[in-house]
PDB file of C-alpha atoms in Angstrom:
ATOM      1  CA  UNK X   1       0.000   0.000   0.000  1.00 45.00           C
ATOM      2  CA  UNK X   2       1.421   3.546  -1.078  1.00 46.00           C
ATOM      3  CA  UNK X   3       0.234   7.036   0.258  1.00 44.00           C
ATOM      4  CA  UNK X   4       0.488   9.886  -1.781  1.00 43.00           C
ATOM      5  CA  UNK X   5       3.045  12.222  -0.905  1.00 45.00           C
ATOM      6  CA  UNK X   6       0.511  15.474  -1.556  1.00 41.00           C
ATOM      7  CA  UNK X   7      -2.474  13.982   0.221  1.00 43.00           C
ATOM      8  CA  UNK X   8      -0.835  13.115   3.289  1.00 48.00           C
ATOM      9  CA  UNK X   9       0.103  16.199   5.670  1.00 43.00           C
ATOM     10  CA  UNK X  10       1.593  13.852   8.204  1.00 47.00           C
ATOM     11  CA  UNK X  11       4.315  12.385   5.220  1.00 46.00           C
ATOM     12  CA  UNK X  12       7.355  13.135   7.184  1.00 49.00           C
ATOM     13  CA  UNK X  13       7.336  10.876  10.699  1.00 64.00           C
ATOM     14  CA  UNK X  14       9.916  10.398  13.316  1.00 73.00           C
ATOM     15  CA  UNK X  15      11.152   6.862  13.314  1.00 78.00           C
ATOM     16  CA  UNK X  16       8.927   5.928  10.088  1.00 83.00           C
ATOM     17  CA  UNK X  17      11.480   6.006   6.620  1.00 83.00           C
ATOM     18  CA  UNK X  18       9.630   6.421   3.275  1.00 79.00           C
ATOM     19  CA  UNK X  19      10.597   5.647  -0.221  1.00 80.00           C
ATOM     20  CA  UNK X  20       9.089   7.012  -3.337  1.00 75.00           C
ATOM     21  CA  UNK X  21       7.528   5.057  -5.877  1.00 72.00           C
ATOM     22  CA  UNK X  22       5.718   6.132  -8.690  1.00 74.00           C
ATOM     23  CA  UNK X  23       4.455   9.047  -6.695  1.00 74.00           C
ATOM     24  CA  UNK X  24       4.057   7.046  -3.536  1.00 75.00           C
ATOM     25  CA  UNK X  25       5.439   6.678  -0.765  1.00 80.00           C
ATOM     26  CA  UNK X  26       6.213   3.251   0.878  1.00 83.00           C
ATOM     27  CA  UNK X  27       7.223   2.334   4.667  1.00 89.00           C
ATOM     28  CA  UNK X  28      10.298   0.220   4.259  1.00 90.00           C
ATOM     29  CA  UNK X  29      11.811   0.415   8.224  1.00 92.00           C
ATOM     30  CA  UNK X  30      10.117   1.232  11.165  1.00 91.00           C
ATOM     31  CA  UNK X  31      12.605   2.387  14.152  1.00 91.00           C
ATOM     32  CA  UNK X  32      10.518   2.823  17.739  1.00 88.00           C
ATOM     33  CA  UNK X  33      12.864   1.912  19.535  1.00 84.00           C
ATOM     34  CA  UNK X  34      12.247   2.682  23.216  1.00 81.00           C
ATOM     35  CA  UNK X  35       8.851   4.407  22.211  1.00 84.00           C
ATOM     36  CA  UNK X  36       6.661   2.795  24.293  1.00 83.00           C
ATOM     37  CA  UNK X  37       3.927   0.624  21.525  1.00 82.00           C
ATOM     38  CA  UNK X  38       2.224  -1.469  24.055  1.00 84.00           C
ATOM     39  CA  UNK X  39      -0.215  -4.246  23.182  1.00 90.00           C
ATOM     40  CA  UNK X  40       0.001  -7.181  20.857  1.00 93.00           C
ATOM     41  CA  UNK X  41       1.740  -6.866  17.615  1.00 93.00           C
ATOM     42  CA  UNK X  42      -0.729  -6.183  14.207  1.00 93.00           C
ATOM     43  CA  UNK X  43      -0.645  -9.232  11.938  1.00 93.00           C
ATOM     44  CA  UNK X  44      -2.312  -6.820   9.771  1.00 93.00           C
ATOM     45  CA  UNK X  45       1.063  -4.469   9.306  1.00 92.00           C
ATOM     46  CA  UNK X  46       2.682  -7.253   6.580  1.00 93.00           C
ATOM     47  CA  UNK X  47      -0.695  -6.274   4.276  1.00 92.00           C
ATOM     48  CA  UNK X  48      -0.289  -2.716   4.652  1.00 91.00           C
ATOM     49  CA  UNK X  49       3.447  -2.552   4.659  1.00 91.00           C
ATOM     50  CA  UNK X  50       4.336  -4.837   1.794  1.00 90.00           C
ATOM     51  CA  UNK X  51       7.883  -2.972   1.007  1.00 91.00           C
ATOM     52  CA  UNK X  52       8.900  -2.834   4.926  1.00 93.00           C
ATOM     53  CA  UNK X  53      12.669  -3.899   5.320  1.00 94.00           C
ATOM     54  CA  UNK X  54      13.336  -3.511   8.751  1.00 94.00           C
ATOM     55  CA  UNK X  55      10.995  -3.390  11.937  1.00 94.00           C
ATOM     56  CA  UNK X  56      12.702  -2.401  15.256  1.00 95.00           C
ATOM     57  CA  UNK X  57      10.331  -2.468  18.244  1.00 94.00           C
ATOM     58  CA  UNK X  58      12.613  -2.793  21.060  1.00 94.00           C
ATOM     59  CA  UNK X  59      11.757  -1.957  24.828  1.00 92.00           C
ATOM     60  CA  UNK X  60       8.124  -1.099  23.528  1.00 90.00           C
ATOM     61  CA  UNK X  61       6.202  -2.373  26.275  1.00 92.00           C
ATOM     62  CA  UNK X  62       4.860  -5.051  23.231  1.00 94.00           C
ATOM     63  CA  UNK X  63       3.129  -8.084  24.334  1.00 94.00           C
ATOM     64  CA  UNK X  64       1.531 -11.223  22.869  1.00 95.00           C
ATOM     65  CA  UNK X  65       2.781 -13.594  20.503  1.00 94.00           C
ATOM     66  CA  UNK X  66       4.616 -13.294  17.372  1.00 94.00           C
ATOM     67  CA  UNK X  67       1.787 -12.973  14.242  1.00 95.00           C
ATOM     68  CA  UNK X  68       1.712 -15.853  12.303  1.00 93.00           C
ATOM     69  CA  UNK X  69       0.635 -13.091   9.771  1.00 95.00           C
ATOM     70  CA  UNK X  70       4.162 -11.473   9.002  1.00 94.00           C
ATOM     71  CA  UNK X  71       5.129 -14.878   7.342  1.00 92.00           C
ATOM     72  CA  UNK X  72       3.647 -12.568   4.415  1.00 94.00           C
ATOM     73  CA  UNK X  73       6.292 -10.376   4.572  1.00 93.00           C
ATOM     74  CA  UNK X  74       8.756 -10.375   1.265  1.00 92.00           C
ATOM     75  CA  UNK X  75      11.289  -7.953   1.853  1.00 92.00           C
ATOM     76  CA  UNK X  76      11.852  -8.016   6.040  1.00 92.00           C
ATOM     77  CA  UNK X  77      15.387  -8.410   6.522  1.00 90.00           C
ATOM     78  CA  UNK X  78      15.761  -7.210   9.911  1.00 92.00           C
ATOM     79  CA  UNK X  79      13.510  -7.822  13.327  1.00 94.00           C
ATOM     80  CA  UNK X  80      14.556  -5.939  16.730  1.00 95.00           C
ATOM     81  CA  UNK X  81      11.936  -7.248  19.529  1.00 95.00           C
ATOM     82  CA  UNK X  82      14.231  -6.711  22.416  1.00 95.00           C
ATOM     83  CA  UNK X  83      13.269  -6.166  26.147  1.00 95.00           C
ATOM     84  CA  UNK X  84       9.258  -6.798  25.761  1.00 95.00           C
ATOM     85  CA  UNK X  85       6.854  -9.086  27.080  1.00 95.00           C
ATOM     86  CA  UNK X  86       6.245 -10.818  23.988  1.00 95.00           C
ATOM     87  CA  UNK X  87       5.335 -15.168  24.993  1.00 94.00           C
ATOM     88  CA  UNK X  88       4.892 -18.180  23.078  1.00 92.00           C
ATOM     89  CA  UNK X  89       6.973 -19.843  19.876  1.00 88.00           C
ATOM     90  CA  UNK X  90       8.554 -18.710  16.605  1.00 86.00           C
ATOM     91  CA  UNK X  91       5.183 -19.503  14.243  1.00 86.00           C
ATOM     92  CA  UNK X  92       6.337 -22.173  11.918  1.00 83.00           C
ATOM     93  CA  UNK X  93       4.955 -19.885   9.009  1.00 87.00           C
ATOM     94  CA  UNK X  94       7.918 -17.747   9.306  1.00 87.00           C
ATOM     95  CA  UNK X  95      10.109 -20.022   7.287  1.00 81.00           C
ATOM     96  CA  UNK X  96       8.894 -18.632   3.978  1.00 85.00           C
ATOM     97  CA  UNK X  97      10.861 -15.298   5.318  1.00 85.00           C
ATOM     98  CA  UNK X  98      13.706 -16.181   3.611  1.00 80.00           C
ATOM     99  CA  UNK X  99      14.679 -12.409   2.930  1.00 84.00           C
ATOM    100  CA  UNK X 100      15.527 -12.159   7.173  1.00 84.00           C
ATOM    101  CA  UNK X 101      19.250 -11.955   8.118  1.00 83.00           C
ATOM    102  CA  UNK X 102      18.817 -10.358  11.686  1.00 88.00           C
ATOM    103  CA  UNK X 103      16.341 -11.934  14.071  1.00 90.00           C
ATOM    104  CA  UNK X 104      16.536 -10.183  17.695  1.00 92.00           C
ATOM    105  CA  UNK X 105      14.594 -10.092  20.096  1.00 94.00           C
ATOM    106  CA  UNK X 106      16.180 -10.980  23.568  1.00 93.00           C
ATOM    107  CA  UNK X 107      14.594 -10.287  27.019  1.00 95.00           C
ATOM    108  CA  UNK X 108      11.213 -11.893  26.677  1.00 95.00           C
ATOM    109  CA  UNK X 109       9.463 -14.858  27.186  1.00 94.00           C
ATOM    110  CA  UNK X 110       9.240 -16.639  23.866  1.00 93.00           C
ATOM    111  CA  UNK X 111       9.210 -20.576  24.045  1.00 90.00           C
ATOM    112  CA  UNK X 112       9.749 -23.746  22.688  1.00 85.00           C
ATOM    113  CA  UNK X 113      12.602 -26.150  22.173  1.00 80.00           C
ATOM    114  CA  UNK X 114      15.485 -24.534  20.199  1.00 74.00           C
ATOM    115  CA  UNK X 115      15.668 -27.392  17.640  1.00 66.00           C
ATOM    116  CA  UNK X 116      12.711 -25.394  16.163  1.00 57.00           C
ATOM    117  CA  UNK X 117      12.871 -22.386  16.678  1.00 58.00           C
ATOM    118  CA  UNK X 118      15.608 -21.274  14.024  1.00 60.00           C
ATOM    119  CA  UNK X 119      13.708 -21.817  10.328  1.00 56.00           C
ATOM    120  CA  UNK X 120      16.517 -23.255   8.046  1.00 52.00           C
ATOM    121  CA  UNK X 121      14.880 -20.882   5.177  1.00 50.00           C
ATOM    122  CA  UNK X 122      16.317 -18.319   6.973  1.00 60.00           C
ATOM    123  CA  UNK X 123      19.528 -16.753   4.653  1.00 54.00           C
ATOM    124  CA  UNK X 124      22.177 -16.058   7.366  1.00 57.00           C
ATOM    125  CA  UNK X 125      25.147 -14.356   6.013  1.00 56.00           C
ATOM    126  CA  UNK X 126      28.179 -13.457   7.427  1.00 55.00           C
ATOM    127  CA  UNK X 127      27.990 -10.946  10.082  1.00 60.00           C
ATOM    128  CA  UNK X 128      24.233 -12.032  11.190  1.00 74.00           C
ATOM    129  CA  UNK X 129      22.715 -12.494  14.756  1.00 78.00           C
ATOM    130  CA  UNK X 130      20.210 -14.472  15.635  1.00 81.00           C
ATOM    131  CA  UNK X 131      20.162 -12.969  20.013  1.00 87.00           C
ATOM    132  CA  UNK X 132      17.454 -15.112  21.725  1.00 88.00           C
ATOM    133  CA  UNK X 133      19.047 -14.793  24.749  1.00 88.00           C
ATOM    134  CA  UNK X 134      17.033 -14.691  28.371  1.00 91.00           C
ATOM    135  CA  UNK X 135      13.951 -15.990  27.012  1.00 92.00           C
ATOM    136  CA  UNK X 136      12.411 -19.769  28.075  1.00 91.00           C
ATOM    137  CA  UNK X 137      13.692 -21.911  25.446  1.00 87.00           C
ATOM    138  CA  UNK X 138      14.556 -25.709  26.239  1.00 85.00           C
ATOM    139  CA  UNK X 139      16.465 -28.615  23.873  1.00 82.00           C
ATOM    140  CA  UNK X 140      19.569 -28.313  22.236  1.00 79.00           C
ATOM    141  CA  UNK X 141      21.105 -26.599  19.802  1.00 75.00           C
ATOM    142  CA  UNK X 142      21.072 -28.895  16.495  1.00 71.00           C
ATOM    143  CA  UNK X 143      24.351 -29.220  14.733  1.00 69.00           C
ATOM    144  CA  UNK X 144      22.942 -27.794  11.574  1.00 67.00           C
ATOM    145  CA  UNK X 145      22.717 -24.575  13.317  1.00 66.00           C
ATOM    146  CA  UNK X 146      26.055 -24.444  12.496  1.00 63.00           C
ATOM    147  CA  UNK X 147      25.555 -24.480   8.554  1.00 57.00           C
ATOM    148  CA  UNK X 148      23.758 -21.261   8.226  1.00 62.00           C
ATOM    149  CA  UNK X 149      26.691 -18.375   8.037  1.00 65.00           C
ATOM    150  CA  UNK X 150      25.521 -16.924  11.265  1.00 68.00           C
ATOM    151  CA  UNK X 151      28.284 -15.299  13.171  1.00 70.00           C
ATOM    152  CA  UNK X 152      26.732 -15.292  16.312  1.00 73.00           C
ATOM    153  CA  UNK X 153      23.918 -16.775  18.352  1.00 76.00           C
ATOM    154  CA  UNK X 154      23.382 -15.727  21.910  1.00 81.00           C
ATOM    155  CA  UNK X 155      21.455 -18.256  23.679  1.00 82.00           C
ATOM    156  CA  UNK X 156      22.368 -16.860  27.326  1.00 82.00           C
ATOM    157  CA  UNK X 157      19.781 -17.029  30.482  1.00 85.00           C
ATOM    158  CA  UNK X 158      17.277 -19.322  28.740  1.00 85.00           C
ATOM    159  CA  UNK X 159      18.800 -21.975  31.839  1.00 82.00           C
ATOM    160  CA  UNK X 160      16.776 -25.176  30.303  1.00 82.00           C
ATOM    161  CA  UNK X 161      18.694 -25.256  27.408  1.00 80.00           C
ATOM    162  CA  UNK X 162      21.858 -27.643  27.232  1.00 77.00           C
ATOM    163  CA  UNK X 163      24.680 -28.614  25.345  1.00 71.00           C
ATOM    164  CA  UNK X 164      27.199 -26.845  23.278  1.00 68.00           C
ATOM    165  CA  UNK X 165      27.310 -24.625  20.224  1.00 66.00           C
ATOM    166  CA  UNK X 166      27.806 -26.211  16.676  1.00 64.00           C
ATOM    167  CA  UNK X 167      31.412 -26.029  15.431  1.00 58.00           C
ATOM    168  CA  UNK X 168      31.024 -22.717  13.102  1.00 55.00           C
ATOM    169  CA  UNK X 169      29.151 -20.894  15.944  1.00 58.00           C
ATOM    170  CA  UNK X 170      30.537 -18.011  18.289  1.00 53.00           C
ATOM    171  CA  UNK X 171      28.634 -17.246  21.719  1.00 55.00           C
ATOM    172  CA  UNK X 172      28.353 -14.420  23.074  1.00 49.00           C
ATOM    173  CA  UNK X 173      31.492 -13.548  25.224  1.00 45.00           C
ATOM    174  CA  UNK X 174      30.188 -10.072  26.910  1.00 47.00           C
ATOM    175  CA  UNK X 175      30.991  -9.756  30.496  1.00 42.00           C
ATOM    176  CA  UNK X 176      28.833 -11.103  32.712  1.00 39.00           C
ATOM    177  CA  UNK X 177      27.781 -13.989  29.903  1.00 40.00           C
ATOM    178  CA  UNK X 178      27.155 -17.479  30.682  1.00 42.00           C
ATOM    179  CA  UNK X 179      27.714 -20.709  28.183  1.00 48.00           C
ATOM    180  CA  UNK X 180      25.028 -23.410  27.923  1.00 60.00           C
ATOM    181  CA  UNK X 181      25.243 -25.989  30.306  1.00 56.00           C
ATOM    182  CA  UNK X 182      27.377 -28.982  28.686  1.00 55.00           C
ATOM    183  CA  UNK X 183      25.938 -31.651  30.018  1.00 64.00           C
ATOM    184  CA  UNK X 184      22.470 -32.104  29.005  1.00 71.00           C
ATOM    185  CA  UNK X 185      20.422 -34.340  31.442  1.00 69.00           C
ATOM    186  CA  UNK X 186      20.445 -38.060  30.648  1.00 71.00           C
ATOM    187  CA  UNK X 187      16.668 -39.412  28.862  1.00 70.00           C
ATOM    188  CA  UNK X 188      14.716 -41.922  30.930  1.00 76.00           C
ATOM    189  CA  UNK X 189      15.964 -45.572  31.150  1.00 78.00           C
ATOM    190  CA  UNK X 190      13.698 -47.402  28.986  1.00 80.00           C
ATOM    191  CA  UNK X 191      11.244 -49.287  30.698  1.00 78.00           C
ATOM    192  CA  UNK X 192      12.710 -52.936  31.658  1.00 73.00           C
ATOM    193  CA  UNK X 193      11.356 -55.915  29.252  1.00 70.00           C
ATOM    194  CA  UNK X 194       8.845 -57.800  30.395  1.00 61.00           C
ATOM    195  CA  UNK X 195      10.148 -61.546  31.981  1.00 57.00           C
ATOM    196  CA  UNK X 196      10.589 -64.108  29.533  1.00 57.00           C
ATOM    197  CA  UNK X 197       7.443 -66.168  29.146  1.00 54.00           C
ATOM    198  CA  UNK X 198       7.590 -69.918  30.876  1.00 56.00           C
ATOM    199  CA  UNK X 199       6.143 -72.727  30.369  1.00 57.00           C
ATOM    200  CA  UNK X 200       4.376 -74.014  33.654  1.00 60.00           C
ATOM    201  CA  UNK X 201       6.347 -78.105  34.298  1.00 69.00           C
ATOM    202  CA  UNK X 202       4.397 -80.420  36.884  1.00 73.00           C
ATOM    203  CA  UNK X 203       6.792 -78.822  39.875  1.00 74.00           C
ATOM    204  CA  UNK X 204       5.516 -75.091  38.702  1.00 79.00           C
ATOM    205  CA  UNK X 205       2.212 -76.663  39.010  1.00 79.00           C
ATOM    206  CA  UNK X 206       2.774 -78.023  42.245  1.00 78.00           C
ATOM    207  CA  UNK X 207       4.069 -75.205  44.063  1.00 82.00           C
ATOM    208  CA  UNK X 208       0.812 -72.976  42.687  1.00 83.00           C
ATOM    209  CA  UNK X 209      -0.950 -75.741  44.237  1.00 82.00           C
ATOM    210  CA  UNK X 210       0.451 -75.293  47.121  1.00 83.00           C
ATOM    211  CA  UNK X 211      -0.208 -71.995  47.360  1.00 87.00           C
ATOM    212  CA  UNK X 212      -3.679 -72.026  46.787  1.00 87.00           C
ATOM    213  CA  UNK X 213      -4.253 -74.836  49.812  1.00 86.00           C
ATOM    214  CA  UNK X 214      -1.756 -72.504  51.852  1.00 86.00           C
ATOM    215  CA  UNK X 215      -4.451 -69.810  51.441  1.00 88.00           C
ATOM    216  CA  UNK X 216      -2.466 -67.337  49.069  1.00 89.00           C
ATOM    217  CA  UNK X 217      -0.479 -65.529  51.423  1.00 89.00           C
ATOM    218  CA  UNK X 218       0.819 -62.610  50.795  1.00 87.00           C
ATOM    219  CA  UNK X 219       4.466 -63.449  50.684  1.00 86.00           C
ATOM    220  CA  UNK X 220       4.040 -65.918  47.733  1.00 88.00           C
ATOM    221  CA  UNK X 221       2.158 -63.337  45.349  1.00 88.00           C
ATOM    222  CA  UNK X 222       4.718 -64.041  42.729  1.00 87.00           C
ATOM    223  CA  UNK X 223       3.635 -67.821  42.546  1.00 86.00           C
ATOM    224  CA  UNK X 224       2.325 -68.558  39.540  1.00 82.00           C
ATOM    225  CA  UNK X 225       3.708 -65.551  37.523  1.00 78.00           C
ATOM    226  CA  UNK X 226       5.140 -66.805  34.170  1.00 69.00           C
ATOM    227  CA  UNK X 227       8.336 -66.349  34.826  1.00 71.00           C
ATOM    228  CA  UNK X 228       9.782 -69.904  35.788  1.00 76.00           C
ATOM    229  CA  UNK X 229       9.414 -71.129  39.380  1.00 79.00           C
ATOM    230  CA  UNK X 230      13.128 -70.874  40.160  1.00 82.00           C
ATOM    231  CA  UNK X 231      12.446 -66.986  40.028  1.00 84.00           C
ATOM    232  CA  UNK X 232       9.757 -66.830  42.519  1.00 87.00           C
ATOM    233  CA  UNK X 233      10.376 -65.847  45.895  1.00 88.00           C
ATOM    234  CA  UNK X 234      11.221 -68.230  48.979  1.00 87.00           C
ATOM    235  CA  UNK X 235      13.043 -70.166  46.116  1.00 85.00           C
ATOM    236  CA  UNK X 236      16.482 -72.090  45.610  1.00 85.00           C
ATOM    237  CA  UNK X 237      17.414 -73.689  42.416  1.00 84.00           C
ATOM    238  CA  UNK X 238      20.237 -75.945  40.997  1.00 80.00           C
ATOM    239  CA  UNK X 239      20.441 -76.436  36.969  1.00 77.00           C
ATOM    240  CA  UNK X 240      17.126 -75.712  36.965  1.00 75.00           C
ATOM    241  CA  UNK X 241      15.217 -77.652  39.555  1.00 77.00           C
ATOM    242  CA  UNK X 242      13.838 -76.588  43.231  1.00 78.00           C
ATOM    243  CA  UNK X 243      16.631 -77.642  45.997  1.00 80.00           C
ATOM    244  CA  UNK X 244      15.005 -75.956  48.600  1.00 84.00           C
ATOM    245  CA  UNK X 245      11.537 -73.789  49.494  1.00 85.00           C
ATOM    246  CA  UNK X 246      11.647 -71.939  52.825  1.00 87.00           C
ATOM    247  CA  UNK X 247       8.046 -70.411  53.956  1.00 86.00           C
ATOM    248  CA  UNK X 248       8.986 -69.887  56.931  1.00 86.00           C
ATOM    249  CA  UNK X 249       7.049 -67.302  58.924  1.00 86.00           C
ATOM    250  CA  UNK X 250       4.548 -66.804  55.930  1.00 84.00           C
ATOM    251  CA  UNK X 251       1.675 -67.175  58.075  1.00 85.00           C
ATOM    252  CA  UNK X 252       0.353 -70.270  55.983  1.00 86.00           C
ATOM    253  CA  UNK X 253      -3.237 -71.885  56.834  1.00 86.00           C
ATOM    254  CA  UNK X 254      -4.587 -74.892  55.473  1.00 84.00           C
ATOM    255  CA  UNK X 255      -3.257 -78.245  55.045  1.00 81.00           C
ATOM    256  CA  UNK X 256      -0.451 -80.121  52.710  1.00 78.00           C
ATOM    257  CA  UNK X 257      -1.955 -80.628  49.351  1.00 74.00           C
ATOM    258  CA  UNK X 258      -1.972 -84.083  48.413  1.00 66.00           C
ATOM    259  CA  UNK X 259      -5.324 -84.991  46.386  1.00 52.00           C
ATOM    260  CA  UNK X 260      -5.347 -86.939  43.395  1.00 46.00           C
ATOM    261  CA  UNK X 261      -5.406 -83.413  41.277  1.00 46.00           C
ATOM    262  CA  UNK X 262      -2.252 -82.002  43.303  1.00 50.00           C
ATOM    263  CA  UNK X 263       1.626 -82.178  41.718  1.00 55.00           C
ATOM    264  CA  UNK X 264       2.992 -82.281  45.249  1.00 55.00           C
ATOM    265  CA  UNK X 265       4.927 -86.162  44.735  1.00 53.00           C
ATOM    266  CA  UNK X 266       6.348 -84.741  41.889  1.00 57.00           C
ATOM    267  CA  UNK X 267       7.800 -81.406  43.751  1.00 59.00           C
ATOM    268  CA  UNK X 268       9.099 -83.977  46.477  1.00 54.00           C
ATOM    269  CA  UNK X 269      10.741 -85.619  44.416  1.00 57.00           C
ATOM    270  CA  UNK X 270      13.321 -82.899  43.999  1.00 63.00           C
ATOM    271  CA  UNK X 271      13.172 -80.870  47.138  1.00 68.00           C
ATOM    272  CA  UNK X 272      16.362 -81.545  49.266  1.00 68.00           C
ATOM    273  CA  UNK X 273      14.766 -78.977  51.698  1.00 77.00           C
ATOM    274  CA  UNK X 274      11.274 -77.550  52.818  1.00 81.00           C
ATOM    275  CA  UNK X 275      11.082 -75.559  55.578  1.00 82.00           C
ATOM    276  CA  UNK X 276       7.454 -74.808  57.069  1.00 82.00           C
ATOM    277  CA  UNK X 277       8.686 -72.809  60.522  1.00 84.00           C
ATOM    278  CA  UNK X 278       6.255 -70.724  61.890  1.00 83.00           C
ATOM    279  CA  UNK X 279       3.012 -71.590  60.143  1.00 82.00           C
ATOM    280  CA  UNK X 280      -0.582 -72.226  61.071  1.00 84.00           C
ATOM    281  CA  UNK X 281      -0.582 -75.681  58.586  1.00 82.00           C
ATOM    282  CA  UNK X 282      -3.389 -78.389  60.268  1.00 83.00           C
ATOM    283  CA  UNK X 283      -3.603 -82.059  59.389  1.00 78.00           C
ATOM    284  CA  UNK X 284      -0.704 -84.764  58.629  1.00 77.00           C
ATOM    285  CA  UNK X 285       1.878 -84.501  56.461  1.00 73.00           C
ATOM    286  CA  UNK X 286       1.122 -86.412  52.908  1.00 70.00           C
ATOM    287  CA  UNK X 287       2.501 -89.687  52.309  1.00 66.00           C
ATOM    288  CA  UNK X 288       4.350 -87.903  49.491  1.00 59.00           C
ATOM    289  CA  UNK X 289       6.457 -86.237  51.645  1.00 59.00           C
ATOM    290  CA  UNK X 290       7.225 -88.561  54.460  1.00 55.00           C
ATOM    291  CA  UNK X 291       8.385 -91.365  52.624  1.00 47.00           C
ATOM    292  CA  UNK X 292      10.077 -88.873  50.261  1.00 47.00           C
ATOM    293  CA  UNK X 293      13.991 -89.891  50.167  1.00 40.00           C
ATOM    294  CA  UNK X 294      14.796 -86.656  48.935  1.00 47.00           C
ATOM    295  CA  UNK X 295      12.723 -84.153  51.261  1.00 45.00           C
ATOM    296  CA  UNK X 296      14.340 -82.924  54.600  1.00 49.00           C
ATOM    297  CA  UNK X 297      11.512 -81.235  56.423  1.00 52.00           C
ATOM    298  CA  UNK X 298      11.705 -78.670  58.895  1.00 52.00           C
ATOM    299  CA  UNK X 299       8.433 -78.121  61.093  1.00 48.00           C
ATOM    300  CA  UNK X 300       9.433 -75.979  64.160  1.00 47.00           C
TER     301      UNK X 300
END
């Protein structure tokens, strides 16, 4: 949009630079620097400013988010957003500003995780900042940062970011600067794999037989997880078979299995040791396991 020169009795304005086209004159940089703005940024300036080449807004009192809008503009080489209260993240839609070689805009609250906040559209030349420092970005910085000819990027203050710079990068070295932490915090440990599945034998059988007449205490919950028997608690295996079960102090009830249905012989028949200290057991003890040559049995 152009304004004619002789129709417009404000033409000349502080801060505001003109050029003349055809008659007209265009807004190609506006400087307010320190002129207090206030309130959110127009997404409807990149309509009515098509020719604008550099905005500088610092220490306006400007607030909001960035427009999504300004992704329109075509000729915006330089942004200056310093010291406001401006939130949120870079809009993706300002990758197709490919004409920008200075983005700053430290000392505000912008988010977002710094792997996306720097389009790759972007032209950065030689001699080009991109100052987000002391804002609230997080991640690291990606290595192909380093590939886009800036000469500087000042990440300083935003304190969850980690890592170093790219090789090809230069941080800012002013006094009183800080470097990015270089140790970024380890990821979560991925979640343990599930036991191996296994397949239930007579003696697996047995014991969960057990269990059940012992009335499922408490202490033997893992009885009869798939797993394999030598894993379960109260357990001691040699190459694979039970040697020994102490459930002592368990606070069983019931009797000794030994019906027609129960595995019990067969889990005798390998036990060197059982030991049933402290229980609340009734009844005899199965034939199974008194005439058992194998089975030692402790009953305190």
């Amino acid at each position: 949009m152009g304004v004619k020169k002789n129709s417009d009795p404000n033409f000349a304005r502080e801060g505001i630079t003109f050029v003349d086209v055809y008659g007209y004159a265009h807004v190609i940089e506006i400087d307010l620097l320190e002129r207090i703005v206030a309130g959110p940024l127009p997404g409807l300036w990149a309509d009515l400013l098509p020719e604008l080449h550099l905005l500088d807004i610092s220490g306006g009192m400007v607030t909001g988010s960035l427009p999504k809008e300004w992704s329109k503009f075509k000729y915006l080489e330089v942004i200056r957003l310093s010291r406001n209260d401006l939130s949120g993240t870079l809009p993706e839609e300002w990758a197709t500003l490919d004409q920008l070689v200075d983005f700053i805009a430290p000392n505000n609250s912008l988010t977002g995780a710094v792997q996306g906040t720097l389009p790759t559209a972007w032209h950065f030349t030689d001699g080009n900042i991109m100052n987000l420092a002391y804002n609230q970005l997080t991640g690291t910085v990606p290595e192909e940062y380093g590939w886009l000819g800036l000469a500087l990027l000042d990440l300083r203050g935003n304190v969850a970011l980690c890592g170093g710079l790219p090789l090809g990068l230069q941080q800012n070295t002013e006094p009183g600067g800080t470097s990015l932490q270089q140790n970024c915090p380890s990821p979560p440990a991925p979640p343990s794999p599930a036991p191996p599945f296994v397949e239930w034998d007579e003696v697996g059988q047995a014991l969960v037989d057990a269990k059940a007449a012992w009335g499922n205490p408490a202490g033997l919950a893992d009885w009869g997880t798939r797993t394999g028997y030598c894993m379960w608690s109260r357990m001691r295996c040699l190459s694979g078979q039970v040697i020994m079960i102490d459930v002592s102090d368990s606070n069983l009830q019931g009797t000794m299995p030994d019906s027609p249905k129960s595995r019990m012989r067969c889990l005798s028949g390998q036990v060197i040791m059982i030991d049933l200290s402290d229980s609340n057991l009734q009844g005899t003890m199965p034939d199974s396991f008194k005439y058992s040559v194998h089975a030692g049995l402790c009953l305190q």
